[in-house]
Short mmCIF file of C-alpha atoms in Angstrom, two decimals:
data_model
loop_
_atom_site.label_atom_id
_atom_site.label_comp_id
_atom_site.label_asym_id
_atom_site.label_seq_id
_atom_site.Cartn_x
_atom_site.Cartn_y
_atom_site.Cartn_z
CA MET P 176 -8.56 -24.62 97.37
CA GLN P 177 -11.27 -24.72 100.12
CA ALA P 178 -14.23 -22.32 99.83
CA LYS P 179 -13.55 -21.12 103.27
CA ASP P 180 -10.17 -19.86 102.21
CA SER P 181 -10.96 -18.45 98.76
CA ASN P 182 -14.02 -16.45 99.64
CA PRO P 183 -13.91 -13.14 101.72
CA PRO P 184 -15.36 -14.23 105.25
CA ASP P 185 -17.29 -10.98 105.65
CA GLY P 186 -16.68 -11.35 109.30
CA GLY P 187 -14.62 -13.63 111.51
CA TYR P 188 -11.10 -12.93 111.76
CA GLY P 189 -11.90 -10.12 109.21
CA TRP P 190 -12.94 -8.02 112.34
CA VAL P 191 -9.59 -8.51 113.88
CA VAL P 192 -8.10 -6.81 110.51
CA VAL P 193 -10.42 -3.90 110.65
CA VAL P 194 -9.62 -3.24 114.16
CA SER P 195 -5.98 -3.22 113.19
CA ALA P 196 -6.69 -1.26 110.26
CA PHE P 197 -8.56 1.26 112.65
CA MET P 198 -5.36 1.48 114.87
CA VAL P 199 -3.23 2.03 111.64
CA MET P 200 -5.55 5.00 110.47
CA GLY P 201 -5.08 6.59 113.93
CA LEU P 202 -1.38 6.11 113.99
CA THR P 203 -0.71 7.41 110.56
CA ALA P 204 -3.39 9.97 109.26
CA ALA P 205 -4.24 11.34 112.63
CA VAL P 206 -0.63 11.87 113.62
CA LEU P 207 -0.34 13.86 110.14
CA LYS P 208 -3.51 15.67 110.92
CA THR P 209 -2.26 16.91 114.38
CA PHE P 210 1.45 17.71 113.57
CA GLY P 211 0.49 21.10 113.19
CA LEU P 212 0.95 21.49 117.01
CA PHE P 213 4.85 21.36 116.35
CA PHE P 214 4.74 23.99 113.71
CA VAL P 215 5.52 26.87 116.12
CA GLU P 216 7.88 24.98 118.22
CA ILE P 217 9.96 23.89 115.17
CA GLN P 218 9.86 27.35 113.67
CA GLN P 219 11.13 29.07 116.91
CA HIS P 220 13.95 26.58 117.55
CA PHE P 221 15.28 26.93 114.01
CA ASP P 222 14.41 30.59 113.83
CA GLU P 223 13.02 30.07 110.31
CA LEU P 224 10.03 31.40 108.09
CA ALA P 225 6.67 30.07 108.51
CA SER P 226 6.92 29.10 104.65
CA THR P 227 10.17 27.28 105.28
CA THR P 228 8.82 25.51 108.20
CA SER P 229 5.66 24.41 106.49
CA TRP P 230 7.55 22.51 104.03
CA ILE P 231 8.04 19.64 106.59
CA THR P 232 4.30 18.95 106.44
CA SER P 233 4.10 19.70 102.58
CA VAL P 234 7.03 16.73 102.30
CA THR P 235 5.13 14.44 104.40
CA ILE P 236 1.75 14.90 102.34
CA ALA P 237 3.61 14.66 98.98
CA ILE P 238 5.47 11.63 99.87
CA PHE P 239 2.31 10.09 101.40
CA HIS P 240 0.48 10.33 98.17
CA LEU P 241 3.46 9.66 95.82
CA GLY P 242 4.47 6.51 97.77
CA ALA P 243 1.01 4.77 97.65
CA PRO P 244 1.67 3.43 94.12
CA VAL P 245 4.78 1.79 95.25
CA ALA P 246 3.13 0.52 98.44
CA SER P 247 0.49 -0.95 96.38
CA SER P 248 3.09 -2.68 93.95
CA LEU P 249 4.88 -4.23 97.06
CA CYS P 250 1.53 -5.45 98.27
CA VAL P 251 0.92 -7.12 95.07
CA ARG P 252 4.35 -8.63 94.90
CA TYR P 253 4.70 -9.53 98.63
CA THR P 254 1.99 -9.30 101.23
CA HIS P 255 -0.07 -6.36 102.97
CA ARG P 256 1.31 -7.73 106.35
CA ALA P 257 4.93 -7.20 105.22
CA VAL P 258 4.30 -3.52 103.81
CA VAL P 259 2.35 -2.48 106.92
CA ILE P 260 5.37 -3.71 109.17
CA THR P 261 7.77 -1.97 107.04
CA GLY P 262 5.74 1.30 107.21
CA GLY P 263 5.63 1.27 110.84
CA LEU P 264 9.47 0.87 111.01
CA LEU P 265 9.73 3.84 108.51
CA ALA P 266 7.50 5.91 110.64
CA PHE P 267 9.30 5.28 113.86
CA SER P 268 12.50 5.98 112.13
CA GLY P 269 11.34 9.41 110.93
CA MET P 270 10.29 10.59 114.35
CA ALA P 271 13.15 8.99 116.01
CA LEU P 272 15.60 10.67 113.70
CA GLY P 273 13.88 13.80 113.97
CA PHE P 274 14.45 13.89 117.63
CA LEU P 275 17.96 14.80 116.89
CA GLY P 276 16.82 17.93 115.18
CA LEU P 277 20.26 18.92 113.57
CA ASN P 278 18.73 21.33 110.91
CA MET P 279 15.77 22.20 108.73
CA VAL P 280 16.84 19.99 105.89
CA TRP P 281 17.41 17.21 108.36
CA MET P 282 13.71 17.65 109.39
CA TYR P 283 12.57 17.54 105.74
CA ALA P 284 14.50 14.34 105.41
CA THR P 285 13.12 12.49 108.77
CA THR P 286 9.96 13.89 109.93
CA GLY P 287 9.29 14.79 106.33
CA PHE P 288 10.32 12.19 103.92
CA LEU P 289 10.66 8.93 106.09
CA GLN P 290 7.55 9.68 107.96
CA GLY P 291 5.40 10.42 104.91
CA LEU P 292 6.85 7.15 103.34
CA GLY P 293 5.93 5.24 106.62
CA ILE P 294 2.54 6.59 106.59
CA SER P 295 2.00 5.60 103.07
CA PHE P 296 3.47 2.15 103.41
CA SER P 297 1.14 1.61 106.45
CA TRP P 298 -2.10 3.31 105.29
CA THR P 299 -2.36 2.01 101.67
CA PRO P 300 -2.18 -1.57 102.55
CA ALA P 301 -4.25 -1.34 105.68
CA ILE P 302 -7.25 0.10 104.03
CA SER P 303 -6.64 -2.24 101.00
CA ILE P 304 -6.68 -5.52 102.76
CA VAL P 305 -9.97 -4.59 104.65
CA SER P 306 -11.61 -4.43 101.22
CA HIS P 307 -10.10 -8.07 100.52
CA TYR P 308 -11.55 -9.44 103.67
CA PHE P 309 -15.20 -8.13 103.17
CA SER P 310 -17.72 -8.20 100.46
CA LYS P 311 -21.18 -7.73 101.38
CA LYS P 312 -20.00 -5.89 104.53
CA ARG P 313 -17.19 -3.93 102.74
CA ALA P 314 -18.92 -0.41 103.33
CA LEU P 315 -19.42 -0.94 106.93
CA ALA P 316 -15.74 -2.39 107.33
CA ASN P 317 -14.17 0.38 105.63
CA ALA P 318 -16.22 3.07 107.54
CA ILE P 319 -14.95 1.53 110.79
CA ALA P 320 -11.43 1.40 109.82
CA SER P 321 -11.39 4.95 108.47
CA ALA P 322 -13.03 6.30 111.58
CA GLY P 323 -9.69 5.46 113.44
CA GLU P 324 -8.51 8.75 112.07
CA CYS P 325 -11.11 10.88 113.82
CA ALA P 326 -10.90 8.94 117.03
CA PHE P 327 -7.29 9.32 117.38
CA ALA P 328 -7.22 12.89 116.13
CA PHE P 329 -9.60 13.87 118.87
CA THR P 330 -7.29 12.53 121.62
CA PHE P 331 -4.03 13.24 120.02
CA GLY P 332 -4.54 17.14 120.14
CA PRO P 333 -4.37 17.44 123.92
CA PHE P 334 -2.06 14.55 124.28
CA PHE P 335 0.42 15.96 121.86
CA GLN P 336 0.23 19.29 123.45
CA TRP P 337 0.87 17.75 126.77
CA LEU P 338 3.79 15.76 125.46
CA ILE P 339 5.25 19.06 124.21
CA SER P 340 4.75 21.01 127.57
CA GLN P 341 6.47 18.26 129.52
CA TYR P 342 9.20 16.79 127.42
CA GLY P 343 9.86 19.51 124.59
CA TRP P 344 9.18 19.10 120.79
CA LYS P 345 12.07 16.73 120.51
CA GLY P 346 11.17 14.45 123.42
CA ALA P 347 7.66 14.50 121.94
CA LEU P 348 8.74 13.28 118.54
CA LEU P 349 10.50 10.47 120.20
CA ILE P 350 7.73 9.37 122.18
CA ILE P 351 5.29 9.46 119.23
CA GLY P 352 7.64 7.46 117.09
CA GLY P 353 7.60 4.78 119.79
CA ILE P 354 3.93 4.69 119.99
CA GLN P 355 3.81 4.43 116.06
CA LEU P 356 5.74 1.13 116.39
CA ASN P 357 2.35 -0.49 117.24
CA ILE P 358 1.82 -0.28 113.56
CA CYS P 359 4.13 -3.26 113.37
CA VAL P 360 1.99 -5.14 115.95
CA CYS P 361 -1.24 -4.32 113.74
CA GLY P 362 0.71 -5.37 110.57
CA VAL P 363 1.37 -8.78 112.18
CA LEU P 364 -2.54 -9.20 112.68
CA MET P 365 -3.22 -8.60 109.14
CA ARG P 366 -3.14 -12.16 107.86
CA PRO P 367 -3.16 -12.94 104.28
CA LEU P 368 -6.18 -13.82 102.62
CA ALA P 369 -6.57 -15.78 99.26
CA SER P 370 -9.34 -13.75 97.73
CA THR P 371 -11.82 -15.10 95.28
CA CYS P 372 -11.18 -12.38 92.91
CA LEU P 373 -7.71 -13.58 92.45
CA LEU P 374 -9.12 -16.90 91.14
CA GLU P 375 -11.79 -15.28 89.10
CA ALA P 376 -8.70 -13.18 87.38
CA SER P 377 -6.92 -16.44 86.68
CA HIS P 378 -9.96 -18.32 85.88
CA SER P 379 -10.01 -16.85 82.28
CA GLU P 380 -6.32 -17.51 81.81
CA THR P 381 -6.68 -21.30 82.98
CA GLU P 382 -9.23 -22.02 80.45
CA THR P 383 -7.67 -20.67 77.28
CA PRO P 384 -8.27 -22.42 73.94
CA PRO P 385 -5.53 -25.12 73.30
CA GLY P 386 -4.68 -23.27 69.98
CA ASN P 387 -2.85 -20.71 72.26
CA GLY P 388 -0.43 -23.25 73.31
CA ALA P 389 -1.73 -22.53 76.96
CA SER P 390 -1.63 -25.23 79.29
CA LYS P 391 -4.26 -25.29 82.38
CA ILE P 392 -2.46 -24.43 85.61
CA ASP P 393 -3.74 -25.15 89.04
CA LYS P 394 -5.93 -22.38 90.24
CA GLU P 395 -4.04 -21.80 93.68
CA ASP P 396 -0.76 -21.61 91.78
CA LYS P 397 -2.09 -19.37 89.01
CA SER P 398 -3.64 -17.09 91.45
CA THR P 399 -0.34 -16.24 92.79
CA ILE P 400 1.26 -15.61 89.43
CA THR P 401 -1.68 -13.14 88.50
CA HIS P 402 -1.08 -11.31 91.94
CA THR P 403 2.76 -10.54 90.97
CA THR P 404 2.18 -7.59 88.54
CA PHE P 405 0.91 -4.11 89.15
CA SER P 406 -1.67 -2.96 86.50
CA TRP P 407 -0.85 0.50 85.01
CA MET P 408 -3.34 -0.36 82.21
CA LEU P 409 -6.32 1.23 84.61
CA VAL P 410 -5.61 4.78 83.07
CA ARG P 411 -7.14 3.14 79.95
CA GLN P 412 -10.46 2.41 81.66
CA PRO P 413 -13.11 5.36 81.27
CA GLU P 414 -14.66 4.47 84.51
CA PHE P 415 -11.55 4.78 86.38
CA VAL P 416 -10.53 7.94 84.65
CA LEU P 417 -13.67 9.61 85.50
CA TYR P 418 -13.24 8.31 89.39
CA ALA P 419 -9.79 9.94 89.42
CA ILE P 420 -10.99 13.24 88.13
CA PHE P 421 -13.66 13.15 90.74
CA GLY P 422 -10.77 12.52 93.16
CA ILE P 423 -8.66 15.47 91.99
CA LEU P 424 -11.42 17.99 92.31
CA ALA P 425 -12.59 16.48 95.71
CA ALA P 426 -9.28 16.74 96.99
CA MET P 427 -8.96 20.33 95.91
CA SER P 428 -12.03 21.10 98.22
CA PHE P 429 -11.43 18.85 101.20
CA PHE P 430 -8.10 20.50 102.20
CA VAL P 431 -9.68 23.96 102.17
CA PRO P 432 -12.09 24.23 105.06
CA PRO P 433 -9.81 23.09 107.84
CA LEU P 434 -7.28 25.59 106.46
CA PHE P 435 -9.75 28.69 106.81
CA LEU P 436 -12.14 27.49 109.46
CA VAL P 437 -9.92 29.15 112.36
CA PRO P 438 -9.08 32.38 110.40
CA LEU P 439 -12.54 32.86 109.45
CA SER P 440 -13.76 32.33 113.11
CA TYR P 441 -10.89 35.10 114.23
CA SER P 442 -12.31 37.39 111.59
CA LEU P 443 -15.79 37.06 113.04
CA GLY P 444 -14.38 38.10 116.63
CA ILE P 445 -14.79 34.63 118.09
CA ASP P 446 -12.71 34.01 121.10
CA GLU P 447 -9.60 31.43 120.50
CA SER P 448 -10.81 29.04 123.46
CA TRP P 449 -14.26 28.82 121.34
CA THR P 450 -12.47 28.51 118.07
CA ALA P 451 -10.35 25.52 119.30
CA SER P 452 -13.71 23.70 120.19
CA LEU P 453 -14.67 23.94 116.57
CA LEU P 454 -11.90 21.36 115.60
CA SER P 455 -13.17 19.11 118.39
CA ILE P 456 -16.78 19.42 116.80
CA LEU P 457 -15.41 18.63 113.31
CA ALA P 458 -13.66 15.49 114.77
CA VAL P 459 -16.82 14.05 116.60
CA VAL P 460 -19.15 14.65 113.81
CA ASP P 461 -16.80 13.24 111.32
CA PHE P 462 -16.44 10.13 113.28
CA ALA P 463 -20.41 9.67 113.51
CA GLY P 464 -20.92 10.38 109.96
CA ARG P 465 -18.44 7.63 108.79
CA LEU P 466 -20.02 4.86 111.07
CA LEU P 467 -23.64 5.98 110.10
CA CYS P 468 -23.07 6.00 106.54
CA GLY P 469 -20.92 2.77 106.79
CA TRP P 470 -24.03 1.06 108.55
CA TYR P 471 -26.52 2.48 105.96
CA ALA P 472 -24.24 1.57 102.90
CA ASN P 473 -24.06 -1.94 104.33
CA LEU P 474 -27.87 -2.34 104.13
CA HIS P 475 -27.41 -2.06 100.16
CA ILE P 476 -30.59 0.10 100.12
CA THR P 477 -28.73 2.70 97.87
CA LYS P 478 -26.02 2.01 95.23
CA THR P 479 -22.78 3.18 96.63
CA VAL P 480 -22.01 5.44 93.92
CA HIS P 481 -25.45 7.21 94.37
CA LEU P 482 -24.85 7.47 97.79
CA LEU P 483 -21.52 9.02 97.30
CA THR P 484 -22.96 11.58 94.95
CA MET P 485 -25.59 12.44 97.52
CA THR P 486 -23.07 13.14 100.28
CA ILE P 487 -20.90 15.24 97.93
CA THR P 488 -23.87 17.29 97.04
CA LEU P 489 -24.50 17.76 100.56
CA ILE P 490 -20.90 18.65 101.37
CA SER P 491 -21.10 21.31 98.85
CA THR P 492 -24.27 22.87 100.13
CA SER P 493 -22.81 23.10 103.82
CA LEU P 494 -19.83 24.69 102.36
CA MET P 495 -21.91 27.20 100.39
CA LEU P 496 -23.99 27.78 103.72
CA LEU P 497 -21.07 28.01 105.93
CA PRO P 498 -19.89 31.43 105.25
CA LEU P 499 -23.26 32.90 106.10
CA ALA P 500 -22.43 32.32 109.61
CA ASN P 501 -21.95 35.47 111.66
CA ASN P 502 -21.41 34.22 115.10
CA TYR P 503 -20.12 31.13 116.98
CA LEU P 504 -23.29 29.13 117.26
CA SER P 505 -24.12 29.50 113.42
CA LEU P 506 -20.52 28.81 112.52
CA ALA P 507 -20.65 25.62 114.81
CA ILE P 508 -23.80 24.30 113.44
CA PHE P 509 -22.57 24.72 109.69
CA THR P 510 -19.03 23.31 110.67
CA GLY P 511 -21.11 20.24 112.25
CA PHE P 512 -22.86 19.80 108.99
CA TYR P 513 -19.86 19.97 106.83
CA GLY P 514 -17.98 17.53 109.17
CA PHE P 515 -20.75 14.84 109.37
CA PHE P 516 -21.03 14.87 105.43
CA PHE P 517 -17.44 14.80 105.13
CA GLY P 518 -17.27 11.71 107.20
CA THR P 519 -20.02 9.99 105.13
CA THR P 520 -17.97 10.50 101.93
CA VAL P 521 -14.90 9.09 103.49
CA ALA P 522 -16.77 6.11 104.70
CA VAL P 523 -17.67 5.04 101.12
CA HIS P 524 -15.47 6.47 98.67
CA ILE P 525 -12.93 3.49 98.88
CA THR P 526 -15.73 1.19 98.51
CA VAL P 527 -17.02 2.76 95.21
CA LEU P 528 -13.30 2.61 93.86
CA ALA P 529 -13.46 -1.22 94.46
CA ASP P 530 -17.00 -1.22 92.74
CA VAL P 531 -15.49 0.57 89.74
CA VAL P 532 -12.39 -1.42 89.12
CA GLY P 533 -13.19 -4.83 90.64
CA MET P 534 -11.14 -6.49 93.26
CA PRO P 535 -8.33 -8.04 91.13
CA ASP P 536 -7.10 -4.40 90.14
CA PHE P 537 -8.06 -2.85 93.63
CA ASP P 538 -4.57 -2.74 94.92
CA SER P 539 -3.29 -1.10 91.72
CA ALA P 540 -6.27 1.20 91.62
CA LEU P 541 -5.67 2.45 95.04
CA GLY P 542 -2.22 3.31 94.71
CA LEU P 543 -2.85 5.13 91.34
CA PHE P 544 -6.04 6.98 92.65
CA MET P 545 -3.94 8.20 95.77
CA LEU P 546 -1.09 9.36 93.15
CA ILE P 547 -3.61 11.16 90.88
CA ARG P 548 -5.62 12.65 93.78
CA SER P 549 -2.69 14.23 95.20
CA THR P 550 -2.48 16.88 92.38
CA GLY P 551 -5.89 18.21 93.76
CA GLY P 552 -4.45 18.25 97.24
CA PHE P 553 -1.42 20.04 96.11
CA VAL P 554 -3.40 22.91 93.88
CA GLY P 555 -6.41 23.29 95.96
CA PRO P 556 -4.87 25.07 99.16
CA PRO P 557 -2.83 27.83 97.06
CA LEU P 558 -5.77 28.28 94.51
CA ALA P 559 -8.06 29.03 97.49
CA GLY P 560 -5.40 31.27 99.03
CA LEU P 561 -5.16 33.31 95.98
CA ILE P 562 -8.84 33.80 95.70
CA VAL P 563 -9.02 34.74 99.30
CA ASP P 564 -6.14 37.36 98.81
CA MET P 565 -8.00 38.56 95.82
CA ALA P 566 -11.38 38.61 97.58
CA GLY P 567 -9.88 39.98 100.76
CA ASP P 568 -12.44 37.64 102.65
CA TYR P 569 -11.73 34.03 103.99
CA ARG P 570 -15.44 33.30 102.80
CA ALA P 571 -14.32 33.19 99.20
CA GLY P 572 -12.23 30.05 99.95
CA PHE P 573 -15.35 28.16 101.13
CA TYR P 574 -17.47 29.03 97.92
CA MET P 575 -14.49 27.95 95.80
CA ALA P 576 -14.32 24.48 97.67
CA GLY P 577 -18.13 24.08 97.25
CA ALA P 578 -18.17 24.90 93.62
CA THR P 579 -15.45 22.43 93.05
CA LEU P 580 -17.26 19.81 94.85
CA VAL P 581 -20.56 20.60 92.74
CA LEU P 582 -18.36 19.99 89.55
CA SER P 583 -16.84 16.70 91.02
CA ALA P 584 -20.34 15.27 91.36
CA GLY P 585 -20.89 15.62 87.79
CA PHE P 586 -18.15 13.31 87.03
CA LEU P 587 -19.85 10.70 89.64
CA VAL P 588 -23.21 11.11 87.54
CA THR P 589 -21.13 10.58 84.16
CA LEU P 590 -19.61 7.37 85.87
CA ASP P 591 -22.86 6.13 86.92
CA GLN P 592 -24.52 6.49 83.55
CA LEU P 593 -21.43 4.81 82.03
CA GLN P 594 -21.73 1.96 84.20
CA GLN P 595 -25.49 1.43 83.62
CA ARG P 596 -25.06 1.48 80.07
CA LYS P 597 -22.37 -1.12 80.18
CA GLU P 598 -24.77 -3.20 82.29
CA ARG P 599 -27.64 -2.89 79.83
CA GLY P 600 -25.20 -3.89 77.20
CA ASN P 601 -23.81 -6.87 78.95
CA GLN P 602 -27.50 -8.01 79.63
CA THR P 603 -28.20 -7.57 75.91
CA ASN P 604 -25.18 -9.71 75.00
CA THR P 605 -26.06 -12.75 77.29
CA LYS P 606 -29.43 -13.21 76.02
CA PRO P 607 -29.56 -16.41 73.72
CA GLU P 608 -29.34 -15.39 70.05
CA LYS P 609 -31.94 -16.75 67.48
CA SER P 610 -30.60 -19.05 65.06
CA THR P 611 -30.79 -17.80 61.63
CA LEU P 612 -31.55 -21.31 60.34
CA PRO P 613 -33.75 -22.96 62.93
CA TYR P 614 -35.55 -25.04 60.37
CA PRO P 615 -33.84 -25.43 57.20
CA SER P 616 -37.06 -26.55 55.41
CA LEU P 617 -38.81 -23.12 56.01
CA HIS P 618 -36.28 -21.38 53.91
CA PRO P 619 -36.36 -21.05 50.27
CA LEU P 620 -34.54 -23.52 48.40
CA LYS P 621 -31.66 -22.34 46.13
CA VAL P 622 -32.37 -23.02 42.59
CA GLN P 623 -29.64 -24.66 40.72
#
């Protein structure tokens, strides 16, 4: 295989893939983030309780995470392009069938299950293929791709509100589904790339000793064979386990601030119009944080796991300070700090995962990481809500989120120490060993 085909290009057509992933992030995660605009409309139409209606979003989030290992497995067996196109069709189907609005169970199955599966099948391979196309510029590429979520979320809010006012919530769902068909176009642009990591993974197998009965197989053919299995053995790697625990704790915190930010502002007596602007501030600084951190990580001045530990510490500090706000200005400032550092974290956490497991297992690792992380997303908001109810103050939820992030940073520090110990061990093992008998004449002769 030619070098230009086997090595990540770190540019060239890779930027087309990044732009495509940018669009996919916007048409999936941003749609999920702004779907709350349909909440009241659907609740009033079916005359259901808020808890019953909220299950639509809960099902979407659950399937989004649970479908990640399936999506990763399909990427390994087929191609990222095929899975993204399938995801686009599923997302469209969920919205288009939700347009019928037969009953609440129907909404669970369509805008909940199908939409969640479509998002999972689109988001997972889109973020994965970017890492395959880039090596030295991987952090920057991932940051640009993930920024699509912020850019689209900023514009989707008022756009979806306008669609609902003009066409009703059913018509808006159908139109949004049609827009999501563009995911298929983005998928077509995601041309498969033969990654060097696959050749490296198969290299050890092609050079197995003759005593094992294994014949040497062509590298190009062998890379295809090694890429057709999904690695579940990652759960036996201490580094991956530590990073997965970090993911659980981080997810417990990340879903809390957006949930309680608006109620906290209301409790401070801030007007609704000003409160809405907090979400816009959050989206803008999040976008800036992702791009700036991606650019900085691309300079390779700081090790990515160190950078992630730093951003997590800064997020926890912001969350601890945010409850001290007593007016709109102070709340907007602390919200801006939180949003910026959240963006920096999102920009590098996928890159750290790739560094932890290596590119041969990255597709499998991404799916498993999403699956394991989902437990934190499910537990975090209810736990924070319980703490808020017990304390009678929304500030308690932010303190809980900040403390959980401090705990998660501890697992990153442990991960870094483990990696450094392994690196030192590898360096020691690669040093040439001294022969025990360099000069036989210098050793005492054996007396007969």
